[in-house]
mmCIF file of C-alpha atoms in Angstrom:
data_model
loop_
_atom_site.group_PDB
_atom_site.id
_atom_site.type_symbol
_atom_site.label_atom_id
_atom_site.label_comp_id
_atom_site.label_asym_id
_atom_site.label_seq_id
_atom_site.Cartn_x
_atom_site.Cartn_y
_atom_site.Cartn_z
ATOM 1 C CA GLU A 151 -57.010 -6.256 19.406
ATOM 2 C CA ALA A 152 -57.201 -2.885 21.157
ATOM 3 C CA GLY A 153 -54.016 -0.883 21.388
ATOM 4 C CA VAL A 154 -52.706 1.150 24.292
ATOM 5 C CA THR A 155 -55.275 3.740 25.247
ATOM 6 C CA GLN A 156 -54.673 6.902 27.203
ATOM 7 C CA PHE A 157 -57.061 9.341 28.814
ATOM 8 C CA PRO A 158 -57.498 12.268 28.666
ATOM 9 C CA SER A 159 -56.033 13.167 25.295
ATOM 10 C CA HIS A 160 -55.601 16.749 26.435
ATOM 11 C CA SER A 161 -55.818 18.403 29.830
ATOM 12 C CA VAL A 162 -55.463 22.100 30.631
ATOM 13 C CA ILE A 163 -55.037 22.960 34.301
ATOM 14 C CA GLU A 164 -53.756 25.805 36.398
ATOM 15 C CA LYS A 165 -50.536 25.709 38.339
ATOM 16 C CA GLY A 166 -51.115 24.101 41.715
ATOM 17 C CA GLN A 167 -53.968 21.878 40.564
ATOM 18 C CA THR A 168 -53.928 18.118 40.348
ATOM 19 C CA VAL A 169 -54.209 15.979 37.238
ATOM 20 C CA THR A 170 -54.479 12.221 36.868
ATOM 21 C CA LEU A 171 -53.591 10.536 33.604
ATOM 22 C CA ARG A 172 -54.727 7.030 32.854
ATOM 23 C CA CYS A 173 -53.237 4.335 30.662
ATOM 24 C CA ASP A 174 -54.792 1.037 29.615
ATOM 25 C CA PRO A 175 -52.077 -1.196 28.159
ATOM 26 C CA ILE A 176 -52.633 -3.961 25.659
ATOM 27 C CA SER A 177 -54.321 -6.847 27.445
ATOM 28 C CA GLY A 178 -51.811 -9.323 28.799
ATOM 29 C CA HIS A 179 -48.814 -6.988 28.599
ATOM 30 C CA ASP A 180 -46.968 -7.212 31.903
ATOM 31 C CA ASN A 181 -44.618 -4.336 31.150
ATOM 32 C CA LEU A 182 -45.951 -0.799 31.257
ATOM 33 C CA TYR A 183 -43.885 2.349 30.778
ATOM 34 C CA TRP A 184 -44.506 6.049 31.181
ATOM 35 C CA TYR A 185 -42.559 8.525 29.071
ATOM 36 C CA ARG A 186 -42.810 12.296 28.695
ATOM 37 C CA ARG A 187 -41.943 14.650 25.875
ATOM 38 C CA VAL A 188 -41.420 18.278 26.751
ATOM 39 C CA MET A 189 -41.528 20.656 23.772
ATOM 40 C CA GLY A 190 -38.282 20.672 21.841
ATOM 41 C CA LYS A 191 -36.796 17.786 23.787
ATOM 42 C CA GLU A 192 -36.552 14.042 23.375
ATOM 43 C CA ILE A 193 -39.030 11.536 24.748
ATOM 44 C CA LYS A 194 -37.797 10.830 28.275
ATOM 45 C CA PHE A 195 -38.349 7.754 30.390
ATOM 46 C CA LEU A 196 -40.266 8.216 33.641
ATOM 47 C CA LEU A 197 -40.884 4.745 35.035
ATOM 48 C CA HIS A 198 -41.465 1.090 34.317
ATOM 49 C CA PHE A 199 -43.940 -1.347 35.877
ATOM 50 C CA VAL A 200 -43.741 -5.109 35.684
ATOM 51 C CA LYS A 201 -47.244 -6.166 36.533
ATOM 52 C CA GLU A 202 -48.078 -4.127 39.628
ATOM 53 C CA SER A 203 -44.486 -3.595 40.784
ATOM 54 C CA LYS A 204 -42.306 -0.613 39.979
ATOM 55 C CA GLN A 205 -39.255 -2.041 38.223
ATOM 56 C CA ASP A 206 -37.541 1.284 37.620
ATOM 57 C CA GLU A 207 -38.704 4.746 38.614
ATOM 58 C CA SER A 208 -35.392 6.511 38.087
ATOM 59 C CA GLY A 209 -36.897 8.927 35.567
ATOM 60 C CA MET A 210 -39.579 10.373 37.832
ATOM 61 C CA PRO A 211 -38.752 14.091 38.132
ATOM 62 C CA ASN A 212 -39.760 14.599 41.774
ATOM 63 C CA ASN A 213 -42.223 13.553 44.444
ATOM 64 C CA ARG A 214 -45.058 15.552 42.872
ATOM 65 C CA PHE A 215 -45.432 12.622 40.473
ATOM 66 C CA LEU A 216 -47.104 9.435 41.656
ATOM 67 C CA ALA A 217 -47.663 6.400 39.455
ATOM 68 C CA GLU A 218 -49.726 3.371 40.355
ATOM 69 C CA ARG A 219 -50.718 0.145 38.702
ATOM 70 C CA THR A 220 -53.052 -1.594 41.075
ATOM 71 C CA GLY A 221 -53.835 -5.160 40.052
ATOM 72 C CA GLY A 222 -51.298 -5.006 37.266
ATOM 73 C CA THR A 223 -53.748 -3.797 34.649
ATOM 74 C CA TYR A 224 -54.272 -0.094 33.978
ATOM 75 C CA SER A 225 -51.972 2.570 35.363
ATOM 76 C CA THR A 226 -52.451 6.124 36.580
ATOM 77 C CA LEU A 227 -49.958 8.950 36.762
ATOM 78 C CA LYS A 228 -50.900 11.740 39.121
ATOM 79 C CA VAL A 229 -49.223 15.130 39.216
ATOM 80 C CA GLN A 230 -49.894 17.057 42.412
ATOM 81 C CA PRO A 231 -49.445 19.994 42.574
ATOM 82 C CA ALA A 232 -48.767 20.689 38.902
ATOM 83 C CA GLU A 233 -46.096 23.196 37.923
ATOM 84 C CA LEU A 234 -45.557 25.024 34.622
ATOM 85 C CA GLU A 235 -42.597 22.821 33.706
ATOM 86 C CA ASP A 236 -44.803 19.727 33.876
ATOM 87 C CA SER A 237 -46.418 20.705 30.573
ATOM 88 C CA GLY A 238 -45.758 18.226 27.815
ATOM 89 C CA VAL A 239 -47.056 15.045 26.255
ATOM 90 C CA TYR A 240 -47.151 11.986 28.482
ATOM 91 C CA PHE A 241 -46.884 8.698 26.640
ATOM 92 C CA CYS A 242 -47.688 5.280 27.956
ATOM 93 C CA ALA A 243 -46.261 2.165 26.335
ATOM 94 C CA SER A 244 -46.545 -1.539 26.980
ATOM 95 C CA ARG A 245 -44.969 -4.791 25.891
ATOM 96 C CA PRO A 246 -45.404 -8.479 26.696
ATOM 97 C CA GLY A 247 -43.679 -9.971 29.710
ATOM 98 C CA GLN A 248 -41.596 -12.578 27.972
ATOM 99 C CA GLY A 249 -40.174 -13.084 24.563
ATOM 100 C CA GLY A 250 -41.103 -10.677 21.794
ATOM 101 C CA THR A 251 -38.726 -8.325 20.126
ATOM 102 C CA GLY A 252 -38.651 -5.740 22.863
ATOM 103 C CA GLU A 253 -40.705 -3.321 20.784
ATOM 104 C CA LEU A 254 -42.865 -0.919 22.711
ATOM 105 C CA PHE A 255 -46.491 -0.297 21.818
ATOM 106 C CA PHE A 256 -47.301 3.326 22.478
ATOM 107 C CA GLY A 257 -50.540 5.102 23.172
ATOM 108 C CA GLU A 258 -51.393 8.358 21.465
ATOM 109 C CA GLY A 259 -50.332 10.374 24.490
ATOM 110 C CA SER A 260 -51.962 12.734 26.959
ATOM 111 C CA ARG A 261 -51.087 16.360 26.368
ATOM 112 C CA LEU A 262 -50.843 18.302 29.612
ATOM 113 C CA THR A 263 -50.864 22.088 29.606
ATOM 114 C CA VAL A 264 -50.224 23.831 32.919
ATOM 115 C CA LEU A 265 -51.087 27.544 32.924
ATOM 116 C CA SER B 123 -22.468 11.312 29.807
ATOM 117 C CA GLN B 124 -24.689 9.183 27.597
ATOM 118 C CA LYS B 125 -25.939 10.803 24.426
ATOM 119 C CA ILE B 126 -28.025 9.849 21.415
ATOM 120 C CA GLU B 127 -27.720 12.259 18.522
ATOM 121 C CA GLN B 128 -29.940 12.480 15.494
ATOM 122 C CA ASN B 129 -29.916 15.147 12.793
ATOM 123 C CA SER B 130 -31.837 18.024 14.315
ATOM 124 C CA GLU B 131 -32.572 19.619 10.969
ATOM 125 C CA ALA B 132 -35.383 18.286 8.829
ATOM 126 C CA LEU B 133 -34.384 16.186 5.866
ATOM 127 C CA ASN B 134 -36.094 17.214 2.637
ATOM 128 C CA ILE B 135 -35.994 14.835 -0.294
ATOM 129 C CA GLN B 136 -37.877 14.194 -3.493
ATOM 130 C CA GLU B 137 -40.249 11.329 -3.980
ATOM 131 C CA GLY B 138 -38.527 8.248 -5.313
ATOM 132 C CA LYS B 139 -35.134 9.035 -3.765
ATOM 133 C CA THR B 140 -33.543 7.207 -0.853
ATOM 134 C CA ALA B 141 -33.698 8.907 2.530
ATOM 135 C CA THR B 142 -30.843 8.223 4.945
ATOM 136 C CA LEU B 143 -31.153 9.162 8.606
ATOM 137 C CA THR B 144 -28.330 8.945 11.134
ATOM 138 C CA CYS B 145 -28.238 7.990 14.786
ATOM 139 C CA ASN B 146 -24.979 8.388 16.710
ATOM 140 C CA TYR B 147 -24.519 7.460 20.332
ATOM 141 C CA THR B 148 -21.858 7.812 23.009
ATOM 142 C CA ASN B 149 -21.241 5.984 26.266
ATOM 143 C CA TYR B 150 -23.706 3.211 25.507
ATOM 144 C CA SER B 151 -23.130 -0.454 24.815
ATOM 145 C CA PRO B 152 -26.621 -1.336 23.649
ATOM 146 C CA ALA B 153 -27.686 -4.913 23.114
ATOM 147 C CA TYR B 154 -29.994 -3.621 20.411
ATOM 148 C CA LEU B 155 -31.230 -0.477 18.734
ATOM 149 C CA GLN B 156 -34.736 0.329 17.550
ATOM 150 C CA TRP B 157 -36.257 2.780 15.091
ATOM 151 C CA TYR B 158 -39.704 4.291 15.500
ATOM 152 C CA ARG B 159 -41.865 6.522 13.375
ATOM 153 C CA GLN B 160 -43.911 9.330 14.905
ATOM 154 C CA ASP B 161 -46.588 11.341 13.137
ATOM 155 C CA PRO B 162 -47.777 14.712 14.523
ATOM 156 C CA GLY B 163 -50.094 14.264 17.487
ATOM 157 C CA ARG B 164 -49.600 10.489 17.569
ATOM 158 C CA GLY B 165 -47.530 8.072 19.593
ATOM 159 C CA PRO B 166 -44.351 6.475 18.229
ATOM 160 C CA VAL B 167 -44.793 3.336 16.150
ATOM 161 C CA PHE B 168 -42.146 0.617 16.086
ATOM 162 C CA LEU B 169 -40.452 -0.036 12.746
ATOM 163 C CA LEU B 170 -37.319 -2.133 13.158
ATOM 164 C CA LEU B 171 -34.991 -3.611 15.720
ATOM 165 C CA ILE B 172 -31.348 -4.535 15.078
ATOM 166 C CA ARG B 173 -29.170 -6.423 17.529
ATOM 167 C CA GLU B 174 -25.523 -5.690 18.325
ATOM 168 C CA ASN B 175 -24.364 -8.778 16.436
ATOM 169 C CA GLU B 176 -26.298 -7.845 13.285
ATOM 170 C CA LYS B 177 -24.851 -5.530 10.681
ATOM 171 C CA GLU B 178 -27.972 -4.930 8.647
ATOM 172 C CA LYS B 179 -31.721 -5.514 8.799
ATOM 173 C CA ARG B 180 -34.322 -5.032 6.091
ATOM 174 C CA LYS B 181 -38.098 -4.754 6.029
ATOM 175 C CA GLU B 182 -39.789 -3.904 2.764
ATOM 176 C CA ARG B 183 -38.399 -0.477 1.730
ATOM 177 C CA LEU B 184 -36.614 0.019 5.053
ATOM 178 C CA LYS B 185 -33.021 -0.857 5.835
ATOM 179 C CA VAL B 186 -31.128 -0.338 9.075
ATOM 180 C CA THR B 187 -27.408 -0.752 9.678
ATOM 181 C CA PHE B 188 -25.667 -0.915 13.027
ATOM 182 C CA ASP B 189 -21.958 -0.270 13.470
ATOM 183 C CA THR B 190 -20.963 -0.778 17.106
ATOM 184 C CA THR B 191 -17.393 0.347 16.386
ATOM 185 C CA LEU B 192 -18.505 3.675 14.977
ATOM 186 C CA LYS B 193 -21.400 3.749 17.460
ATOM 187 C CA GLN B 194 -23.757 4.593 14.658
ATOM 188 C CA SER B 195 -26.941 3.376 13.023
ATOM 189 C CA LEU B 196 -28.163 4.406 9.598
ATOM 190 C CA PHE B 197 -31.817 4.180 8.637
ATOM 191 C CA HIS B 198 -32.660 4.098 4.940
ATOM 192 C CA ILE B 199 -36.009 4.412 3.176
ATOM 193 C CA THR B 200 -35.747 3.517 -0.486
ATOM 194 C CA ALA B 201 -38.167 4.738 -3.156
ATOM 195 C CA SER B 202 -39.485 7.277 -0.670
ATOM 196 C CA GLN B 203 -43.081 8.454 -0.850
ATOM 197 C CA PRO B 204 -44.854 11.538 0.548
ATOM 198 C CA ALA B 205 -46.573 9.172 3.013
ATOM 199 C CA ASP B 206 -43.141 8.483 4.527
ATOM 200 C CA SER B 207 -43.035 12.067 5.821
ATOM 201 C CA ALA B 208 -42.815 11.854 9.609
ATOM 202 C CA THR B 209 -40.341 12.101 12.465
ATOM 203 C CA TYR B 210 -38.087 9.088 12.880
ATOM 204 C CA LEU B 211 -36.764 8.215 16.320
ATOM 205 C CA CYS B 212 -33.777 6.118 17.237
ATOM 206 C CA ALA B 213 -33.918 4.315 20.596
ATOM 207 C CA LEU B 214 -31.337 2.346 22.574
ATOM 208 C CA LEU B 215 -31.703 -0.118 25.388
ATOM 209 C CA SER B 216 -30.210 1.332 28.551
ATOM 210 C CA GLY B 217 -30.415 -0.263 31.944
ATOM 211 C CA TYR B 218 -32.503 -3.370 32.531
ATOM 212 C CA SER B 219 -35.187 -2.834 29.935
ATOM 213 C CA THR B 220 -35.502 0.883 29.460
ATOM 214 C CA LEU B 221 -35.452 2.461 26.023
ATOM 215 C CA THR B 222 -33.763 5.843 25.696
ATOM 216 C CA PHE B 223 -34.797 7.925 22.684
ATOM 217 C CA GLY B 224 -33.054 10.441 20.489
ATOM 218 C CA LYS B 225 -34.823 13.693 19.612
ATOM 219 C CA GLY B 226 -35.730 12.392 16.197
ATOM 220 C CA THR B 227 -35.267 13.617 12.656
ATOM 221 C CA MET B 228 -38.146 14.994 10.635
ATOM 222 C CA LEU B 229 -38.324 13.664 7.087
ATOM 223 C CA LEU B 230 -40.250 15.557 4.417
ATOM 224 C CA VAL B 231 -40.783 13.828 1.090
ATOM 225 C CA SER B 232 -41.978 16.109 -1.705
ATOM 226 C CA PRO B 233 -44.045 14.799 -4.617
#
């Protein structure tokens, strides 16, 4: 069974440009999460989808960040326009909709560098 | 404010010894607590979950304790091996179904 996949693994852009990160969760997982780790800090929650609906987006830093999950399958996280402080590693995680232990299955992350 | 604290300094131990990592939290009443392992350049990998009504959980060489009075979890790796070297993250359920992570503790096991 394929795990959570994220693309790109690394993106280098200039301040003011736009970047779109993609996450493909494990097939059948209704819950999809985005997290971010800025250097030296803890992994921080950004938002949570249940199927195609945003369950909780309290962690989104500002309106330059837009997350979508059309059709309840893969998700995209767009940063527009990117700022220097957006640099970090963006992790996607998924878990089944019901039951299970609550464990999250993480992707390998997308490293974003804003110059 | 809510806080999750893990030892910020790396823990260095010799192969074969028991490693003990600490997770302290404040202003949470978590229904459960999870531990993850993260290797450099990789995503976190789930290890163990312990619920608020459980005192201890074991899985192979791993043992987790959870003291809701002290607001503390201890994570033990017995008979440690160099392959156990990684960063270990503590995570608590906060809100509806959101996990909040500590910064993690790096463990280095020397041969």
